[in-house]
Amino acid sequence: MAFFKGFALFLSLALSQLHFGSAATTQKKVVCPTGHTTANKACCALFPVVDLLQAELFEHGKCDEEAHAALRLAFHDAIGFSTSGGKGGGADGSILAFHSTETAYAANAGIDDIVNHQMPVFLQSRLSPGDFVHLAAAVGTSNCPGTPQLPFFFGRPPPAKAAPDGTVPEPTDSVTTILARFADAGFVAPEVIWLLASHSIAAASKLDPSRPGSPFDSTPGTFDTQFYLEVLLKGNKFPGSGQRSGEVAAPLAGEMRLQSDFAFSQDSRTACFWQEAINNQTFIMGKFETAMAKLQVLGQSSFGLTDCSDVIPTPKTFSSPIRYPASFDRTKVQTACATSAFPSLATVPGAAPTVPPV
């Protein structure tokens, strides 16, 4: 317990250094040549890149497959880090710079698609690989209603080498294995659950080649807590949707449920953190933002980065309560948290939907 308290204090101090310029950021005193306003002159160089990303990669502001994949790429890049040394450089863009090595790792299956799409835009941007990967993730995520405006810190040096294989958790891994890998990168259990909010705007790419683009919840175009609810719903098997290694039966046709997500929702170490997120939009927005602020600077010196968070577009809001999909209700929820009441939710009328691919 003393270790976790000490680690929490260290983390709080580290993040305070990263957010030191936040108050100034809101003032936006510098007018850039582009006409944009920012708190720091160095950030002016990023506004044309944001426009380039939106035009060339995200189809002028869409929350689509490219936006989802950009967020996934940033996670797979950053998690290659160890607090004890011996692993990669963290959020350094090595997954882009050394793509021929890292895209060959089994855990990075499907990453080559987004790398190939980002590469020509990256070459135009003149940013370091790390700055580009994590700026693209923040900008792409901002296109999805309900997301927090993610922070962005500028000034990462080029990566020195590829991250080693085995640093990215896989859906077939146990809860114990995944928590241990995250702990080695500096994350505690609740932060793992908060980072999984990214699955609310995600889909499987290569896990089941017969069903490409299968979303993890029924609202993949909105950052909401529907994902946390639907992982808990009692699953079904559908014709032509044979289970593959890494997935378990999903509640809705067309949807995919990862083995690891379901395990987290049921494990005594994480089940209550999971349930806490359901229909708690403001809570999960804040927690996801905090966890992502930490993720995007893993392995980077806080004193060498500039807070350019004000270049990130403001996402559209989402404040509606989530609901059970049609034909589901409280009796079809597999709860595993015994210490708090399950939220009361309405049900969408009609027949159970089929979730289309993204």
CSV table of C-alpha atoms in Angstrom, one decimal:
chain,number,residue,atom,x,y,z
A,1,MET,CA,0.0,0.0,0.0
A,2,ALA,CA,2.9,2.4,0.8
A,3,PHE,CA,4.3,1.7,-2.7
A,4,PHE,CA,1.0,2.7,-4.4
A,5,LYS,CA,0.7,5.8,-2.3
A,6,GLY,CA,4.3,6.8,-3.2
A,7,PHE,CA,3.7,6.0,-6.8
A,8,ALA,CA,0.5,8.1,-6.8
A,9,LEU,CA,2.4,11.0,-5.4
A,10,PHE,CA,5.1,10.7,-8.0
A,11,LEU,CA,2.5,10.5,-10.7
A,12,SER,CA,0.7,13.5,-9.4
A,13,LEU,CA,3.9,15.5,-9.4
A,14,ALA,CA,4.9,14.3,-12.9
A,15,LEU,CA,1.5,15.3,-14.4
A,16,SER,CA,1.6,18.7,-12.6
A,17,GLN,CA,4.8,19.4,-14.5
A,18,LEU,CA,3.2,18.4,-17.8
A,19,HIS,CA,0.1,20.5,-17.1
A,20,PHE,CA,2.1,23.5,-15.8
A,21,GLY,CA,1.2,25.6,-18.8
A,22,SER,CA,-2.5,24.8,-18.8
A,23,ALA,CA,-3.7,28.0,-17.2
A,24,ALA,CA,-1.7,30.0,-19.8
A,25,THR,CA,-3.1,27.7,-22.6
A,26,THR,CA,-6.6,28.9,-21.9
A,27,GLN,CA,-5.5,32.6,-22.4
A,28,LYS,CA,-4.3,32.1,-26.0
A,29,LYS,CA,-2.1,35.2,-26.2
A,30,VAL,CA,-0.1,34.5,-29.4
A,31,VAL,CA,-1.6,35.1,-32.9
A,32,CYS,CA,-0.1,32.7,-35.4
A,33,PRO,CA,0.6,33.6,-39.1
A,34,THR,CA,-2.4,31.3,-39.9
A,35,GLY,CA,-4.7,33.5,-37.8
A,36,HIS,CA,-5.0,30.9,-35.1
A,37,THR,CA,-4.5,31.9,-31.5
A,38,THR,CA,-2.4,29.9,-29.0
A,39,ALA,CA,-0.6,30.2,-25.7
A,40,ASN,CA,2.8,29.3,-27.0
A,41,LYS,CA,4.4,30.5,-30.2
A,42,ALA,CA,6.0,27.1,-30.8
A,43,CYS,CA,2.5,25.6,-31.2
A,44,CYS,CA,1.8,27.8,-34.3
A,45,ALA,CA,3.6,25.2,-36.4
A,46,LEU,CA,1.0,22.6,-35.6
A,47,PHE,CA,-2.1,24.3,-36.9
A,48,PRO,CA,-1.3,23.6,-40.6
A,49,VAL,CA,-0.6,20.0,-39.6
A,50,VAL,CA,-4.0,19.7,-37.9
A,51,ASP,CA,-5.6,21.0,-41.1
A,52,LEU,CA,-3.6,18.5,-43.1
A,53,LEU,CA,-4.6,15.6,-40.9
A,54,GLN,CA,-8.3,16.5,-41.1
A,55,ALA,CA,-8.1,16.9,-44.9
A,56,GLU,CA,-5.9,14.0,-45.9
A,57,LEU,CA,-6.5,11.4,-43.1
A,58,PHE,CA,-9.8,12.0,-41.4
A,59,GLU,CA,-12.0,13.2,-44.3
A,60,HIS,CA,-12.6,16.6,-42.9
A,61,GLY,CA,-13.5,15.7,-39.4
A,62,LYS,CA,-15.1,12.2,-39.5
A,63,CYS,CA,-15.1,9.8,-36.6
A,64,ASP,CA,-14.4,6.8,-38.9
A,65,GLU,CA,-12.0,3.9,-39.2
A,66,GLU,CA,-9.0,6.2,-39.7
A,67,ALA,CA,-9.8,8.1,-36.4
A,68,HIS,CA,-10.3,4.8,-34.5
A,69,ALA,CA,-7.0,3.4,-35.9
A,70,ALA,CA,-5.0,6.5,-35.1
A,71,LEU,CA,-5.9,6.1,-31.5
A,72,ARG,CA,-5.0,2.4,-31.6
A,73,LEU,CA,-1.7,3.2,-33.2
A,74,ALA,CA,-0.8,5.7,-30.4
A,75,PHE,CA,-1.6,3.2,-27.7
A,76,HIS,CA,0.5,0.5,-29.4
A,77,ASP,CA,3.4,2.9,-29.8
A,78,ALA,CA,3.3,4.3,-26.2
A,79,ILE,CA,2.8,1.1,-24.3
A,80,GLY,CA,6.3,-0.2,-25.4
A,81,PHE,CA,7.8,1.2,-22.3
A,82,SER,CA,9.0,-0.1,-18.9
A,83,THR,CA,9.5,1.8,-15.7
A,84,SER,CA,12.4,-0.5,-14.8
A,85,GLY,CA,14.1,-0.1,-18.2
A,86,GLY,CA,14.9,-2.7,-20.8
A,87,LYS,CA,12.0,-2.1,-23.1
A,88,GLY,CA,11.2,0.6,-25.7
A,89,GLY,CA,11.1,4.4,-25.6
A,90,GLY,CA,7.4,4.7,-25.0
A,91,ALA,CA,5.5,7.5,-26.9
A,92,ASP,CA,8.3,8.1,-29.3
A,93,GLY,CA,6.8,7.2,-32.7
A,94,SER,CA,8.9,4.1,-33.1
A,95,ILE,CA,5.9,2.2,-34.5
A,96,LEU,CA,6.0,4.6,-37.4
A,97,ALA,CA,9.8,5.1,-37.8
A,98,PHE,CA,10.5,1.3,-37.5
A,99,HIS,CA,7.3,0.1,-38.9
A,100,SER,CA,8.8,-2.8,-40.8
A,101,THR,CA,9.9,-4.3,-37.5
A,102,GLU,CA,6.9,-3.4,-35.2
A,103,THR,CA,4.1,-4.2,-37.6
A,104,ALA,CA,5.4,-7.7,-37.8
A,105,TYR,CA,4.6,-8.3,-34.1
A,106,ALA,CA,1.5,-10.5,-33.6
A,107,ALA,CA,-0.1,-8.0,-31.2
A,108,ASN,CA,0.2,-5.3,-33.9
A,109,ALA,CA,-1.8,-7.2,-36.5
A,110,GLY,CA,-3.7,-4.8,-38.7
A,111,ILE,CA,-1.6,-1.8,-37.6
A,112,ASP,CA,0.2,-1.8,-41.0
A,113,ASP,CA,-3.0,-0.4,-42.6
A,114,ILE,CA,-3.0,2.8,-40.6
A,115,VAL,CA,0.8,3.1,-40.8
A,116,ASN,CA,0.5,3.0,-44.6
A,117,HIS,CA,-2.2,5.6,-44.6
A,118,GLN,CA,-0.4,7.9,-42.2
A,119,MET,CA,3.1,7.7,-43.8
A,120,PRO,CA,2.6,10.2,-46.7
A,121,VAL,CA,0.9,12.7,-44.3
A,122,PHE,CA,3.7,12.2,-41.8
A,123,LEU,CA,6.3,13.0,-44.5
A,124,GLN,CA,4.5,16.2,-45.3
A,125,SER,CA,4.1,17.2,-41.7
A,126,ARG,CA,7.9,17.6,-40.9
A,127,LEU,CA,7.1,16.5,-37.3
A,128,SER,CA,9.1,13.9,-35.4
A,129,PRO,CA,7.5,10.4,-35.6
A,130,GLY,CA,6.4,10.7,-31.9
A,131,ASP,CA,4.8,14.1,-32.3
A,132,PHE,CA,3.0,13.0,-35.4
A,133,VAL,CA,1.6,9.7,-34.0
A,134,HIS,CA,0.2,11.3,-30.9
A,135,LEU,CA,-1.0,14.5,-32.5
A,136,ALA,CA,-2.9,12.4,-35.1
A,137,ALA,CA,-4.5,10.4,-32.3
A,138,ALA,CA,-5.6,13.5,-30.4
A,139,VAL,CA,-7.0,15.1,-33.6
A,140,GLY,CA,-8.8,12.0,-34.8
A,141,THR,CA,-10.3,11.3,-31.4
A,142,SER,CA,-11.6,14.9,-31.3
A,143,ASN,CA,-13.8,14.0,-34.3
A,144,CYS,CA,-15.9,11.6,-32.2
A,145,PRO,CA,-18.7,13.2,-30.2
A,146,GLY,CA,-18.4,12.7,-26.5
A,147,THR,CA,-14.6,12.6,-26.3
A,148,PRO,CA,-12.7,14.9,-24.0
A,149,GLN,CA,-10.4,17.4,-25.7
A,150,LEU,CA,-7.2,15.4,-25.3
A,151,PRO,CA,-4.0,17.2,-24.3
A,152,PHE,CA,-1.0,17.3,-26.6
A,153,PHE,CA,2.6,17.9,-25.7
A,154,PHE,CA,5.0,18.9,-28.5
A,155,GLY,CA,8.8,18.3,-28.9
A,156,ARG,CA,9.5,14.6,-28.8
A,157,PRO,CA,12.9,13.7,-30.3
A,158,PRO,CA,13.2,11.0,-33.0
A,159,PRO,CA,13.0,7.4,-31.6
A,160,ALA,CA,16.3,5.6,-31.2
A,161,LYS,CA,15.1,2.1,-31.9
A,162,ALA,CA,12.1,-0.1,-32.3
A,163,ALA,CA,10.2,-1.2,-29.2
A,164,PRO,CA,10.7,-4.9,-28.5
A,165,ASP,CA,8.1,-7.5,-29.2
A,166,GLY,CA,5.8,-8.5,-26.3
A,167,THR,CA,5.0,-5.1,-24.9
A,168,VAL,CA,1.5,-4.8,-26.3
A,169,PRO,CA,-1.1,-6.8,-24.4
A,170,GLU,CA,-3.3,-9.2,-26.4
A,171,PRO,CA,-7.0,-10.1,-26.0
A,172,THR,CA,-6.0,-13.7,-25.2
A,173,ASP,CA,-3.9,-12.6,-22.2
A,174,SER,CA,-5.2,-13.1,-18.7
A,175,VAL,CA,-6.2,-10.2,-16.5
A,176,THR,CA,-3.1,-10.9,-14.3
A,177,THR,CA,-0.8,-10.8,-17.3
A,178,ILE,CA,-2.3,-7.5,-18.7
A,179,LEU,CA,-2.3,-5.8,-15.3
A,180,ALA,CA,1.4,-6.8,-14.9
A,181,ARG,CA,2.3,-5.4,-18.3
A,182,PHE,CA,0.5,-2.1,-17.5
A,183,ALA,CA,2.1,-1.9,-14.1
A,184,ASP,CA,5.5,-2.3,-15.7
A,185,ALA,CA,4.6,0.7,-17.9
A,186,GLY,CA,3.4,2.7,-14.8
A,187,PHE,CA,-0.3,2.2,-14.8
A,188,VAL,CA,-2.6,0.9,-12.0
A,189,ALA,CA,-5.7,-1.2,-12.4
A,190,PRO,CA,-8.4,1.6,-12.6
A,191,GLU,CA,-6.3,3.4,-15.2
A,192,VAL,CA,-6.4,0.3,-17.4
A,193,ILE,CA,-10.2,0.3,-17.3
A,194,TRP,CA,-10.3,4.0,-18.1
A,195,LEU,CA,-8.0,3.6,-21.1
A,196,LEU,CA,-10.4,0.9,-22.4
A,197,ALA,CA,-12.9,3.6,-23.0
A,198,SER,CA,-11.1,3.9,-26.3
A,199,HIS,CA,-13.0,0.7,-27.3
A,200,SER,CA,-16.2,2.7,-27.3
A,201,ILE,CA,-15.0,4.1,-30.7
A,202,ALA,CA,-13.1,1.1,-31.9
A,203,ALA,CA,-13.5,-2.1,-33.9
A,204,ALA,CA,-11.6,-5.3,-34.5
A,205,SER,CA,-9.4,-5.3,-37.6
A,206,LYS,CA,-7.7,-8.7,-38.0
A,207,LEU,CA,-9.0,-10.8,-35.1
A,208,ASP,CA,-11.6,-12.4,-37.2
A,209,PRO,CA,-10.8,-11.9,-40.9
A,210,SER,CA,-14.3,-13.0,-41.8
A,211,ARG,CA,-15.8,-10.0,-40.0
A,212,PRO,CA,-13.5,-7.0,-40.6
A,213,GLY,CA,-14.5,-3.8,-38.8
A,214,SER,CA,-16.7,-5.4,-36.2
A,215,PRO,CA,-17.3,-2.8,-33.5
A,216,PHE,CA,-17.0,-3.4,-29.8
A,217,ASP,CA,-20.3,-1.7,-29.1
A,218,SER,CA,-23.4,-0.6,-31.0
A,219,THR,CA,-22.4,3.1,-31.0
A,220,PRO,CA,-18.8,3.1,-32.5
A,221,GLY,CA,-19.3,6.7,-33.8
A,222,THR,CA,-19.8,8.1,-30.3
A,223,PHE,CA,-17.4,8.1,-27.3
A,224,ASP,CA,-19.9,7.0,-24.6
A,225,THR,CA,-20.2,4.3,-21.9
A,226,GLN,CA,-22.3,1.9,-24.1
A,227,PHE,CA,-19.3,-0.2,-24.5
A,228,TYR,CA,-19.0,-0.8,-20.7
A,229,LEU,CA,-22.7,-1.8,-20.6
A,230,GLU,CA,-22.7,-4.1,-23.6
A,231,VAL,CA,-19.6,-6.1,-22.5
A,232,LEU,CA,-21.7,-7.1,-19.5
A,233,LEU,CA,-24.7,-8.3,-21.5
A,234,LYS,CA,-25.3,-12.0,-21.8
A,235,GLY,CA,-23.9,-13.1,-25.1
A,236,ASN,CA,-25.2,-15.0,-28.1
A,237,LYS,CA,-23.7,-17.0,-30.9
A,238,PHE,CA,-24.9,-15.9,-34.4
A,239,PRO,CA,-24.9,-17.9,-37.7
A,240,GLY,CA,-21.6,-17.4,-39.5
A,241,SER,CA,-19.9,-15.7,-36.6
A,242,GLY,CA,-17.7,-18.5,-35.2
A,243,GLN,CA,-15.7,-17.5,-32.2
A,244,ARG,CA,-12.0,-17.0,-32.7
A,245,SER,CA,-9.2,-17.0,-30.2
A,246,GLY,CA,-9.4,-13.7,-28.3
A,247,GLU,CA,-13.2,-13.2,-28.5
A,248,VAL,CA,-16.2,-14.4,-26.6
A,249,ALA,CA,-19.9,-14.5,-27.7
A,250,ALA,CA,-21.2,-11.0,-28.2
A,251,PRO,CA,-24.7,-9.9,-27.2
A,252,LEU,CA,-25.6,-8.3,-30.6
A,253,ALA,CA,-25.1,-9.6,-34.1
A,254,GLY,CA,-22.3,-7.8,-35.9
A,255,GLU,CA,-20.6,-6.9,-32.6
A,256,MET,CA,-17.4,-8.3,-31.2
A,257,ARG,CA,-16.6,-8.8,-27.6
A,258,LEU,CA,-12.9,-9.3,-26.7
A,259,GLN,CA,-12.0,-12.0,-24.3
A,260,SER,CA,-9.9,-9.6,-22.2
A,261,ASP,CA,-12.6,-7.0,-22.0
A,262,PHE,CA,-15.1,-9.5,-20.7
A,263,ALA,CA,-12.5,-10.8,-18.2
A,264,PHE,CA,-11.9,-7.3,-16.9
A,265,SER,CA,-15.6,-6.8,-16.4
A,266,GLN,CA,-15.8,-9.9,-14.2
A,267,ASP,CA,-12.5,-10.0,-12.3
A,268,SER,CA,-12.7,-8.9,-8.6
A,269,ARG,CA,-9.8,-6.6,-9.1
A,270,THR,CA,-11.5,-4.5,-11.8
A,271,ALA,CA,-15.2,-5.3,-12.0
A,272,CYS,CA,-16.3,-2.4,-9.8
A,273,PHE,CA,-14.1,0.1,-11.8
A,274,TRP,CA,-15.8,-1.3,-14.9
A,275,GLN,CA,-19.3,-0.9,-13.5
A,276,GLU,CA,-18.5,2.6,-12.2
A,277,ALA,CA,-18.2,3.9,-15.8
A,278,ILE,CA,-21.6,2.8,-16.9
A,279,ASN,CA,-23.9,5.8,-17.8
A,280,ASN,CA,-21.3,8.1,-16.1
A,281,GLN,CA,-20.2,10.2,-19.1
A,282,THR,CA,-18.6,13.1,-17.4
A,283,PHE,CA,-16.7,10.7,-15.1
A,284,ILE,CA,-15.2,8.6,-17.9
A,285,MET,CA,-14.4,11.6,-20.0
A,286,GLY,CA,-12.3,13.0,-17.2
A,287,LYS,CA,-10.6,9.7,-16.4
A,288,PHE,CA,-9.9,8.9,-20.0
A,289,GLU,CA,-8.3,12.3,-20.5
A,290,THR,CA,-6.1,11.9,-17.5
A,291,ALA,CA,-5.0,8.4,-18.5
A,292,MET,CA,-4.3,9.5,-22.0
A,293,ALA,CA,-2.3,12.5,-20.8
A,294,LYS,CA,0.0,10.0,-19.0
A,295,LEU,CA,0.1,7.5,-21.9
A,296,GLN,CA,1.1,10.0,-24.6
A,297,VAL,CA,4.3,11.1,-22.7
A,298,LEU,CA,5.5,7.7,-21.5
A,299,GLY,CA,9.3,7.7,-21.8
A,300,GLN,CA,9.5,11.4,-22.6
A,301,SER,CA,11.0,14.1,-20.5
A,302,SER,CA,8.3,16.5,-19.2
A,303,PHE,CA,10.8,19.4,-19.2
A,304,GLY,CA,11.5,18.9,-22.9
A,305,LEU,CA,7.9,19.2,-24.1
A,306,THR,CA,5.6,22.2,-24.8
A,307,ASP,CA,1.9,22.1,-23.9
A,308,CYS,CA,0.1,22.6,-27.2
A,309,SER,CA,-3.2,21.3,-26.1
A,310,ASP,CA,-5.0,24.3,-27.5
A,311,VAL,CA,-4.3,23.2,-31.1
A,312,ILE,CA,-6.6,20.2,-30.7
A,313,PRO,CA,-10.2,20.8,-32.0
A,314,THR,CA,-13.0,20.9,-29.5
A,315,PRO,CA,-15.1,17.7,-29.8
A,316,LYS,CA,-18.9,17.8,-30.1
A,317,THR,CA,-20.6,17.0,-26.9
A,318,PHE,CA,-22.6,13.9,-25.9
A,319,SER,CA,-24.7,14.0,-22.8
A,320,SER,CA,-27.6,11.6,-23.4
A,321,PRO,CA,-28.1,8.7,-21.1
A,322,ILE,CA,-27.2,5.3,-22.5
A,323,ARG,CA,-29.8,2.6,-22.9
A,324,TYR,CA,-30.0,-1.1,-23.1
A,325,PRO,CA,-30.2,-2.3,-26.8
A,326,ALA,CA,-33.6,-3.4,-27.9
A,327,SER,CA,-34.6,-6.8,-26.3
A,328,PHE,CA,-32.2,-6.4,-23.4
A,329,ASP,CA,-32.8,-5.3,-19.8
A,330,ARG,CA,-31.4,-5.7,-16.3
A,331,THR,CA,-32.1,-9.5,-16.2
A,332,LYS,CA,-29.6,-10.0,-19.0
A,333,VAL,CA,-26.6,-8.3,-17.3
A,334,GLN,CA,-23.7,-10.3,-15.9
A,335,THR,CA,-22.7,-8.2,-13.0
A,336,ALA,CA,-19.6,-9.0,-10.9
A,337,CYS,CA,-19.4,-5.9,-8.6
A,338,ALA,CA,-21.2,-6.6,-5.4
A,339,THR,CA,-20.4,-3.4,-3.5
A,340,SER,CA,-22.4,-0.8,-5.6
A,341,ALA,CA,-25.8,-0.7,-7.2
A,342,PHE,CA,-26.2,-1.2,-11.0
A,343,PRO,CA,-27.5,2.0,-12.7
A,344,SER,CA,-31.1,2.1,-13.8
A,345,LEU,CA,-31.4,2.3,-17.6
A,346,ALA,CA,-34.2,2.4,-20.1
A,347,THR,CA,-34.4,0.0,-23.1
A,348,VAL,CA,-34.4,1.0,-26.8
A,349,PRO,CA,-37.8,-0.2,-28.2
A,350,GLY,CA,-38.0,-2.7,-31.1
A,351,ALA,CA,-36.2,-5.8,-32.1
A,352,ALA,CA,-32.6,-6.5,-31.3
A,353,PRO,CA,-30.3,-4.6,-33.8
A,354,THR,CA,-27.6,-5.9,-36.0
A,355,VAL,CA,-24.5,-3.7,-35.6
A,356,PRO,CA,-23.0,-2.8,-39.0
A,357,PRO,CA,-19.2,-2.8,-39.5
A,358,VAL,CA,-17.2,0.4,-39.5
